[in-house]
Structure formats: C-alpha cells, structure tokens
PDB file of C-alpha atoms and ligand atoms in Angstrom:
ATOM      1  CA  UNK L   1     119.441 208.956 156.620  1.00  0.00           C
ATOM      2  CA  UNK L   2     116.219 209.254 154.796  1.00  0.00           C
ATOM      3  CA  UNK L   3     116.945 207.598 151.755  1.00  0.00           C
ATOM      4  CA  UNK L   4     115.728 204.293 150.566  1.00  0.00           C
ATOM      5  CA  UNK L   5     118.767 201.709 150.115  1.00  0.00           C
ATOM      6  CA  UNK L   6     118.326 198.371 148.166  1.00  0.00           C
ATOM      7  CA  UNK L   7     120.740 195.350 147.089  1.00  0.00           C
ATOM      8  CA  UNK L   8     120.618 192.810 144.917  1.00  0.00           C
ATOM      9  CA  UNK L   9     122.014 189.991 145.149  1.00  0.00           C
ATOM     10  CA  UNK L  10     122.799 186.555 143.701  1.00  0.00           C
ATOM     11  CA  UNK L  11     125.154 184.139 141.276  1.00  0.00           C
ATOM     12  CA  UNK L  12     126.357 184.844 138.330  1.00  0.00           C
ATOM     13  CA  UNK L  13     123.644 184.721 135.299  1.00  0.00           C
ATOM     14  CA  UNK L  14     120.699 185.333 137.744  1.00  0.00           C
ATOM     15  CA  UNK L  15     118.977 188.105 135.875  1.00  0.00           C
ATOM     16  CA  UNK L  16     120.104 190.723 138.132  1.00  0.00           C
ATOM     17  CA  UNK L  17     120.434 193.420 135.773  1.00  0.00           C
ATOM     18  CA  UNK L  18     116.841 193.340 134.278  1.00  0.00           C
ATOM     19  CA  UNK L  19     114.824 193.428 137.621  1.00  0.00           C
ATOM     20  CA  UNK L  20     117.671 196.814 138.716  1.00  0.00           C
ATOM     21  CA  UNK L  21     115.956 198.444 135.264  1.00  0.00           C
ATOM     22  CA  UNK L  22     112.173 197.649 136.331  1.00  0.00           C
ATOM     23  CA  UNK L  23     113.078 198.648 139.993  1.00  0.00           C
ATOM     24  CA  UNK L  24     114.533 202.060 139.305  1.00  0.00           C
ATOM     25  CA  UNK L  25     111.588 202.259 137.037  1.00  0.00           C
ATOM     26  CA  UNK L  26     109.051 201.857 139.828  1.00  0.00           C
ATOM     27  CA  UNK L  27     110.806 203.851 142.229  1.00  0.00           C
ATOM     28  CA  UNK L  28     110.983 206.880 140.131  1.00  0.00           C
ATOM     29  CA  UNK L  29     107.624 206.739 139.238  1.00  0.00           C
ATOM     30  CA  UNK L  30     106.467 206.575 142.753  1.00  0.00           C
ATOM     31  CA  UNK L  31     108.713 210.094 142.933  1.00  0.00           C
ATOM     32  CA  UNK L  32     112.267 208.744 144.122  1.00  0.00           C
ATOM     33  CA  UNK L  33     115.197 209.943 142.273  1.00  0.00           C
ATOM     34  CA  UNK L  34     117.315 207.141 141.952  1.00  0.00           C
ATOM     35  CA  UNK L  35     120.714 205.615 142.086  1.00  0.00           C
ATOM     36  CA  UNK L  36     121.587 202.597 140.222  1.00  0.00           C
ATOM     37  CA  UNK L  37     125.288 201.687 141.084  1.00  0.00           C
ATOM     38  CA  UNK L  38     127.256 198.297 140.969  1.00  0.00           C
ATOM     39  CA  UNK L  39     129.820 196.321 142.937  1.00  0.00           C
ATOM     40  CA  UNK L  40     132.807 196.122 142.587  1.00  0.00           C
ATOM     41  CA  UNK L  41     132.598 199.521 140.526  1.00  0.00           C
ATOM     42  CA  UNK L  42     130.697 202.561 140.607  1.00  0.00           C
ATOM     43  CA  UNK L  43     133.018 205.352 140.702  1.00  0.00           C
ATOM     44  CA  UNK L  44     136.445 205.822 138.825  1.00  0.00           C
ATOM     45  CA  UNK L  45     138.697 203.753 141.490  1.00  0.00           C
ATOM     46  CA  UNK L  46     136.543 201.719 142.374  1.00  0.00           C
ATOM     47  CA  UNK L  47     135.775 200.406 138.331  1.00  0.00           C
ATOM     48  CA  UNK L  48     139.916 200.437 138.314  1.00  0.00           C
ATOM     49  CA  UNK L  49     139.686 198.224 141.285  1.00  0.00           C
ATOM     50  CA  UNK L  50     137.133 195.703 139.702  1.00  0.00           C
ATOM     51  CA  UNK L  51     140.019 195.654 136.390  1.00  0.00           C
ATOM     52  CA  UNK L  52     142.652 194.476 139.225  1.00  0.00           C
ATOM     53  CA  UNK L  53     140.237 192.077 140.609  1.00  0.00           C
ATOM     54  CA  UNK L  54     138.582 190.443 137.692  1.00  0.00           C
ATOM     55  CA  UNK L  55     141.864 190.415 135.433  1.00  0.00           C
ATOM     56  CA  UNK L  56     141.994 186.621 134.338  1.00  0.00           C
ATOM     57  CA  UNK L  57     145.895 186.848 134.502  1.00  0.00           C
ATOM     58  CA  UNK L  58     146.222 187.144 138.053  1.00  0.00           C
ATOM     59  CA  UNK L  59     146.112 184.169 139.138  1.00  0.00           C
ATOM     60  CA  UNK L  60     148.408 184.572 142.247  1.00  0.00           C
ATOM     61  CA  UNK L  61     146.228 186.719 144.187  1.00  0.00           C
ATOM     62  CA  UNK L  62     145.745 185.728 147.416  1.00  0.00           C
ATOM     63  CA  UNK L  63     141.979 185.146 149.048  1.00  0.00           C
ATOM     64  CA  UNK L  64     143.080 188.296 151.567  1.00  0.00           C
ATOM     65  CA  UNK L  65     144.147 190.414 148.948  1.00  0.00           C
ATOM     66  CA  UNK L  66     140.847 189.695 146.770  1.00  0.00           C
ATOM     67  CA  UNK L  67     138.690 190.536 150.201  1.00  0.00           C
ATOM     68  CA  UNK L  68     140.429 193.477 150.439  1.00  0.00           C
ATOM     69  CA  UNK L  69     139.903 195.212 147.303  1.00  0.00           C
ATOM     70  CA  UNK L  70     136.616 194.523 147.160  1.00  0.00           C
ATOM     71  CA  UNK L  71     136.493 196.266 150.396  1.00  0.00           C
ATOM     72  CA  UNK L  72     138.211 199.026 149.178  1.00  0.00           C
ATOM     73  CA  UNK L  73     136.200 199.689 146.274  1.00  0.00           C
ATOM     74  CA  UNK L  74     133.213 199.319 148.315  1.00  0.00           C
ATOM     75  CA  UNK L  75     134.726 202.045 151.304  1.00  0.00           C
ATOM     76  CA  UNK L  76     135.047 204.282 147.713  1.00  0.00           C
ATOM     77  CA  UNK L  77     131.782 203.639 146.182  1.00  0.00           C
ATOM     78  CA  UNK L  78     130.007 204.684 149.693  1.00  0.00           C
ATOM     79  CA  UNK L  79     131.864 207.546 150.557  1.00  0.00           C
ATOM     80  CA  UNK L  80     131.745 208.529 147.077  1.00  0.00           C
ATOM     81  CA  UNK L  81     128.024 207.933 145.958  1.00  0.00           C
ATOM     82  CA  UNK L  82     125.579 205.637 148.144  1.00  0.00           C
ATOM     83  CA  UNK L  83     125.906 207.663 151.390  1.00  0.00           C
ATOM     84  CA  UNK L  84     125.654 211.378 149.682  1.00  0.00           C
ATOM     85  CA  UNK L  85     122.420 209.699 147.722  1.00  0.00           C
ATOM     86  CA  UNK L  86     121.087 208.578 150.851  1.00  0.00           C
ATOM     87  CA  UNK L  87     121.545 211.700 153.288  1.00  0.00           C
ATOM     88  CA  UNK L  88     119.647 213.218 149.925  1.00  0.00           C
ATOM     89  CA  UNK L  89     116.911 211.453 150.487  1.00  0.00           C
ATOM     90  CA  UNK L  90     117.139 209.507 146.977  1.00  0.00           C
ATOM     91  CA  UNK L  91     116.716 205.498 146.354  1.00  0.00           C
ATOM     92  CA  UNK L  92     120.126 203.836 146.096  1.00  0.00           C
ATOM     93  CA  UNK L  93     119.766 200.378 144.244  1.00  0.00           C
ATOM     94  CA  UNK L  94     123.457 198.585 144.188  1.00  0.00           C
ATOM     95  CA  UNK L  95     123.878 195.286 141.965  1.00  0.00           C
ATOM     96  CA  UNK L  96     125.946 193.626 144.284  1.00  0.00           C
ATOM     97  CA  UNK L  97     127.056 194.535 148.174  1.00  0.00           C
ATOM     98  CA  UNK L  98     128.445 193.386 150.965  1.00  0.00           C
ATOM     99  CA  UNK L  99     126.901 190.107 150.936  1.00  0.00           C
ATOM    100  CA  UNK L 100     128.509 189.023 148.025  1.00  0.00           C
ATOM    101  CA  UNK L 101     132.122 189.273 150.145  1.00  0.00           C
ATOM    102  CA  UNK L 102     130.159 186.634 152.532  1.00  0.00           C
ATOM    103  CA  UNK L 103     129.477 184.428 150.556  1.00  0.00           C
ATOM    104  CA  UNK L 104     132.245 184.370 147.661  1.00  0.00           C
ATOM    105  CA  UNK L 105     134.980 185.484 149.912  1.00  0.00           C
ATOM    106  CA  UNK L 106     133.967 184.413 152.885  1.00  0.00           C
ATOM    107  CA  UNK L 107     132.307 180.939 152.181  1.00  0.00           C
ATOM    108  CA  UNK L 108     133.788 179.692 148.449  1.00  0.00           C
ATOM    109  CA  UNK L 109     137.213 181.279 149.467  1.00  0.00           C
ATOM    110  CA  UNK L 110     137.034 179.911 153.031  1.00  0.00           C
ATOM    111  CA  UNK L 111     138.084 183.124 155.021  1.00  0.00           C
ATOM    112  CA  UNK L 112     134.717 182.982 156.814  1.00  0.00           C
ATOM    113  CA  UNK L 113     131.980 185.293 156.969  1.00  0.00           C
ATOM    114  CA  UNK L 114     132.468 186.771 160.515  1.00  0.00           C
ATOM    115  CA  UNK L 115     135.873 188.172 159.371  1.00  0.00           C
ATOM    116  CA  UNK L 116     134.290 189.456 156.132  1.00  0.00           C
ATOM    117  CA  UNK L 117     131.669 191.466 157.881  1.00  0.00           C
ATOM    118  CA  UNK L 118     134.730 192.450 160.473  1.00  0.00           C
ATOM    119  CA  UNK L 119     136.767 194.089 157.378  1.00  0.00           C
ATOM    120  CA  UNK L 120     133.684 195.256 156.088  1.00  0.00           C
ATOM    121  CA  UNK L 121     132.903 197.519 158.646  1.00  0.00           C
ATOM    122  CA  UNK L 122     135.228 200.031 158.288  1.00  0.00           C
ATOM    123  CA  UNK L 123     134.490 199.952 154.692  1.00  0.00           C
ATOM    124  CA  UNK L 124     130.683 200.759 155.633  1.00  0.00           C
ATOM    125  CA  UNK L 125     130.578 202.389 158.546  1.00  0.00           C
ATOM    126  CA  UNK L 126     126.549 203.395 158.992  1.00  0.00           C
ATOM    127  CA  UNK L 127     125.535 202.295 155.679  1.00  0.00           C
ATOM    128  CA  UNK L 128     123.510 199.283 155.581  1.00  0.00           C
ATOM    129  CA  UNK L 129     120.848 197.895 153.170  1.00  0.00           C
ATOM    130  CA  UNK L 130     117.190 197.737 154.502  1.00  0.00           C
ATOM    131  CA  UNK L 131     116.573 195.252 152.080  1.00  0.00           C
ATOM    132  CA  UNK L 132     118.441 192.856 150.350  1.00  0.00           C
ATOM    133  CA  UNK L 133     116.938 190.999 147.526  1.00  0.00           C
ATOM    134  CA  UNK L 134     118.275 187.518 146.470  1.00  0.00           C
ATOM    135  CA  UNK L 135     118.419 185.936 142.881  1.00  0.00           C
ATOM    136  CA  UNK L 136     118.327 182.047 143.769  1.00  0.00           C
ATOM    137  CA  UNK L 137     119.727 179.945 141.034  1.00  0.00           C
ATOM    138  CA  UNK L 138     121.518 176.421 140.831  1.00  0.00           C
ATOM    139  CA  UNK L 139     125.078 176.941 140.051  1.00  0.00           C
ATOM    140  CA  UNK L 140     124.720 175.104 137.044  1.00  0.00           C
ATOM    141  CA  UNK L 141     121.914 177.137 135.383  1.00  0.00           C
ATOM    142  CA  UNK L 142     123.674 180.853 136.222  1.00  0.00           C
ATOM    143  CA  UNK L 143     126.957 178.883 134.244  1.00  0.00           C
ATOM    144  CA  UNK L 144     125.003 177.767 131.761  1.00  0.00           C
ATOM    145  CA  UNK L 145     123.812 181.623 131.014  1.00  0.00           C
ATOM    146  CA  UNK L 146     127.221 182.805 131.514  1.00  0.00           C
ATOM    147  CA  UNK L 147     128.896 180.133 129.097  1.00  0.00           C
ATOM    148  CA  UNK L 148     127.344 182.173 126.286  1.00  0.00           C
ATOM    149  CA  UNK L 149     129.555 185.285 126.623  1.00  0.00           C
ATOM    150  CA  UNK L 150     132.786 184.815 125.131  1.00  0.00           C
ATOM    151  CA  UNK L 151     135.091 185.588 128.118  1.00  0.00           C
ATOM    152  CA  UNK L 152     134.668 184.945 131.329  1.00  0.00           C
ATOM    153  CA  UNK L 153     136.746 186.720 134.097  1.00  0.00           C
ATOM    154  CA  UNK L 154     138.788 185.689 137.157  1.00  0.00           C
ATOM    155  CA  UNK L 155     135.577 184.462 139.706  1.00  0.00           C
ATOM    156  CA  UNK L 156     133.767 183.360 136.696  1.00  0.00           C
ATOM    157  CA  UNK L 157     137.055 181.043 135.805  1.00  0.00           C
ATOM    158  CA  UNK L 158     135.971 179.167 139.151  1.00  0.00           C
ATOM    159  CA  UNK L 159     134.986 175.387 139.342  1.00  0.00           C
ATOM    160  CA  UNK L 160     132.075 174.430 139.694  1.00  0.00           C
ATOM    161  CA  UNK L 161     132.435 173.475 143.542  1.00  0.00           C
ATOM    162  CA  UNK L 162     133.439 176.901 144.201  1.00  0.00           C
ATOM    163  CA  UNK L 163     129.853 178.130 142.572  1.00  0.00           C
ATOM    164  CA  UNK L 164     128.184 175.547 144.403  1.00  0.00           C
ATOM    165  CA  UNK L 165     129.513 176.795 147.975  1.00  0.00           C
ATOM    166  CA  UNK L 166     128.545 180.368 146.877  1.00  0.00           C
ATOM    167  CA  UNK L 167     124.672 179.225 145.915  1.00  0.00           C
ATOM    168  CA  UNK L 168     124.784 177.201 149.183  1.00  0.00           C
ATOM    169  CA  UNK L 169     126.176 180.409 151.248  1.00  0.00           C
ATOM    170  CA  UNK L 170     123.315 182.766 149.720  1.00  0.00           C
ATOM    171  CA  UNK L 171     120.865 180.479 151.016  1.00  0.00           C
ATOM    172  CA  UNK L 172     122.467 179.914 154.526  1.00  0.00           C
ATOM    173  CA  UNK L 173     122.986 183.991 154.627  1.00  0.00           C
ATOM    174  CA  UNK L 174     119.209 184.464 153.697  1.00  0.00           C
ATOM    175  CA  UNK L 175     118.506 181.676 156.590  1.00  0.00           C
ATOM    176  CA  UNK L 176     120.152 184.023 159.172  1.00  0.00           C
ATOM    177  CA  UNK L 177     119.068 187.388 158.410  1.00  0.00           C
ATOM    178  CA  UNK L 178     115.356 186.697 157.330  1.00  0.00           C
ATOM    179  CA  UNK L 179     113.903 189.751 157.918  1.00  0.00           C
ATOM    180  CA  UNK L 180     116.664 191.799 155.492  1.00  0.00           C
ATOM    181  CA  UNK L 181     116.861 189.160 153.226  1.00  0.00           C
ATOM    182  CA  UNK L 182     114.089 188.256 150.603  1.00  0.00           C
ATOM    183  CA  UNK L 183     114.738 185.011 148.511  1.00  0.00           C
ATOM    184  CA  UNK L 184     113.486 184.983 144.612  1.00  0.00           C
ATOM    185  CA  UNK L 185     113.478 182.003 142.511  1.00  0.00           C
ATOM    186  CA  UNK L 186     115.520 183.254 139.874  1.00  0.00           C
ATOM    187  CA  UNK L 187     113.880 180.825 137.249  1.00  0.00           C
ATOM    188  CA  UNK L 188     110.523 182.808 137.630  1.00  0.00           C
ATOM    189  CA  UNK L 189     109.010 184.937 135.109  1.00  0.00           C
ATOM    190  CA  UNK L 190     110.464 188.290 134.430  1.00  0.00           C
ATOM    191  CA  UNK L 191     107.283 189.594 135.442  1.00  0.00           C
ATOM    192  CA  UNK L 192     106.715 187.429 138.647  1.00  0.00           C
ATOM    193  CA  UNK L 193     109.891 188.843 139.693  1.00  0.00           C
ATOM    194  CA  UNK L 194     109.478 191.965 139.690  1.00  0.00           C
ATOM    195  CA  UNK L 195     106.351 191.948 141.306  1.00  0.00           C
ATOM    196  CA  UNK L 196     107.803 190.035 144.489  1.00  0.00           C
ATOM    197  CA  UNK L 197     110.569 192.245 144.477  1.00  0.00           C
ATOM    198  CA  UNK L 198     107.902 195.311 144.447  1.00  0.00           C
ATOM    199  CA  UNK L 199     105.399 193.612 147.133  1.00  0.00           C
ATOM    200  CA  UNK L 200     108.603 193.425 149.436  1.00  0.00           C
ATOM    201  CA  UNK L 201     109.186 197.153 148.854  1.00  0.00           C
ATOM    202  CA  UNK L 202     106.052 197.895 149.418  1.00  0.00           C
ATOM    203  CA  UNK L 203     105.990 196.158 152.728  1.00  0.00           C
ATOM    204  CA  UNK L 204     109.169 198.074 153.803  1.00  0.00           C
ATOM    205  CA  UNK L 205     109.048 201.727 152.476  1.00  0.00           C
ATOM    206  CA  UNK L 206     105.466 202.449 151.422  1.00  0.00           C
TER     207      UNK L 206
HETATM  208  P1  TMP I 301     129.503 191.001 138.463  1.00  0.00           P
HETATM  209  O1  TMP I 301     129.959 190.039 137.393  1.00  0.00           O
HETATM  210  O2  TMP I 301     128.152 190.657 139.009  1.00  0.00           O
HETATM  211  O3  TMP I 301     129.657 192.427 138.094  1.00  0.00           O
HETATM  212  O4  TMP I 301     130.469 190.761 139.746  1.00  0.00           O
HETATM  213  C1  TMP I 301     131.806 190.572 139.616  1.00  0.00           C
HETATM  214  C2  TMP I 301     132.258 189.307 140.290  1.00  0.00           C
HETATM  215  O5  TMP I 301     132.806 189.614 141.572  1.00  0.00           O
HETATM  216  C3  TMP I 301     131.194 188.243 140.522  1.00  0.00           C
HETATM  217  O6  TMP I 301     131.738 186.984 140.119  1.00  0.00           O
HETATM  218  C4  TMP I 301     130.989 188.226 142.016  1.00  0.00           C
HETATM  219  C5  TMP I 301     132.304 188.723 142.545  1.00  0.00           C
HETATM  220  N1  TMP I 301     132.248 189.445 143.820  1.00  0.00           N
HETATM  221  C6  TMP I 301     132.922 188.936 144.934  1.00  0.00           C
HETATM  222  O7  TMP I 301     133.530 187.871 144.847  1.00  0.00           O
HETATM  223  N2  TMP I 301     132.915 189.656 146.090  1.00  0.00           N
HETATM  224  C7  TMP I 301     132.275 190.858 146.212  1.00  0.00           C
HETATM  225  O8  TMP I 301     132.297 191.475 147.282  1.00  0.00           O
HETATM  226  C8  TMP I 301     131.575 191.372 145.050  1.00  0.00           C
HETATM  227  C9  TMP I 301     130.876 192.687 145.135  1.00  0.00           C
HETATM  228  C10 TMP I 301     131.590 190.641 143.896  1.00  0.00           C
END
C-alpha cells in the first residue's frame, strides 16, 4: 500500500479535531490528497452503528456487544474507505482507531486488550496505522471541556474511574508500542501541537 495512514488518538475533550484540520492542511499542501474519516463512523453503517452505540438509553448493552460494534463499524469503514484511499496512494487521517477499543473496551471495560486486538483483526486485516498520535490529558480536564456541551452520550455518561483507567491505558499502550505511538501533551499550545505532530511526520514519511 503506498498511502500514508495516520490516527489520532486520545480522551474525550483533547483537541483532537483541530490538530485533524491543520494536519490534512499540511499534507495536502505537501501534494497528498487526503482522507479525513472518524471512528466509530465514516460511512453510512458505520455512522448508524455509532447511533446504536452512543444512544444514552441503552444502558443494557453488554461490554461484548459494545466491542463488537465498534468492530463492525471499523471492518465497514476500512473496507469501505481507508483501504481504497490507501492502495490510491492518498493520506488517510482517522480521529479515532483501533486503539481506542484497547483502551476503553479493553482496559475501562475490563475485556482486556489482547482479546481486543484478537477481534480486531478480522476487522483490519492488513490495515495498520504507521503512526499513531496521542492527545494526553487528565481525565478531569477532557470532562471539564466536555461538561460544556449540553448532552453527553453513552461513554461520555461514564464515571470518572472509568475515564481515569482509559487515560491510564493510553499511556501504558504508548509505553508498549513506542515506536508507533507518539505522546502529545494535550494542554500545549495549538501551535506547539501541531508542530510535534508535523516533526513526527516528517520523521516517518518525508
Ligand atoms: P468521539 O466522541 O471521539 O467521536 O468517540 C465516540 C466515543 O466512543 C468516545 O467516548 C470513545 C468511544 N470509543 C470506544 O469506546 N471504542 C472505540 O473503539 C472507539 C473508536 C471509540
């Protein structure tokens, strides 16, 4: 595949959204047609999936279930979009991947991250990130943003312990794979961000 795939990661309220802008903004003007795409979501099941997922009311859905739609949307979005975009040769930039089912499904649910990555495969087959940026935030502060929108969904309804563990798991995750995965203070500039996040895809593609 000669295509350039990056994923963001990180809690909720960690500024995700505004370095994906000035990242598909550098990449296209160093000639890269790019893809911004999200998780869960990105194509028209996979968006109906995140509604089943993120539906406040359903409270009775089991940790399995929840693991397994977000695997299904993500086995969608893949076929559907990342791995045409890649065997195009464009830049794929997804706000959210498969480490976000290691940590909040597989640490703050408990199901553990070797049998995420296990159900994960199938859903993922040769696509894999080459870089994997991470948003690092307290738990508290990405609430705090959060708290300001007026409705917050099913994972967002979480205690705080839950948003702890998934903070904590980041950081173990970014322990193990260092060489994938590049760890931002989150509380840094807008600026300063962005030019980490650049320097590290410099390093990589460039
Ligand atoms: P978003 O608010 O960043 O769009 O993400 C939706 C929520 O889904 C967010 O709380 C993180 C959570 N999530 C998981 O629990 N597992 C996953 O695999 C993904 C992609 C997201």
């Amino acid at each position: 595949m000669e295509g350039i795939f990056i994923t963001i990661e990180g809690p909720d309220g960690s500024g995700k959204s505004t370095q994906i802008e000035l990242l598909k903004k550098y990449l296209e003007d160093k000639g890269y047609d790019s893809v911004v795409t999200r998780e869960p979501g990105g194509t028209a099941i996979s968006e109906a999936i995140r509604k089943i997922i993120l539906n406040p009311e359903y409270k009775e859905m089991s940790h399995m279930t929840e693991l397994l739609l977000y695997a299904a949307a993500r086995a969608q979005l893949v076929n559907q979009i990342i791995r045409p975009a890649l065997h195009e040769g464009k830049a794929v930039i997804c706000d959210r991947f498969v480490e976000s089912s290691a940590v909040y499904q597989g640490i703050g649910r408990g199901l553990g991250v070797d049998t995420v990555y296990e159900v994960n495969n199938y859903a993922l087959g040769d696509v894999k990130p080459k870089l994997t940026i991470l948003m690092d935030l307290d738990a508290e502060d990405g609430l705090k943003r959060k708290k300001k929108q007026t409705s917050l969904d099913r994972m967002e309804q979480e205690d705080i312990a839950f948003h702890m563990r998934v903070v904590e798991g980041y950081r173990k995750l970014a322990q193990l794979y260092p060489e994938r995965i590049v760890t931002i203070d989150a509380l840094m500039s807008v600026e300063d961000i962005h030019s980490r996040i650049v320097a590290e895809v410099e390093k990589r593609f460039f």
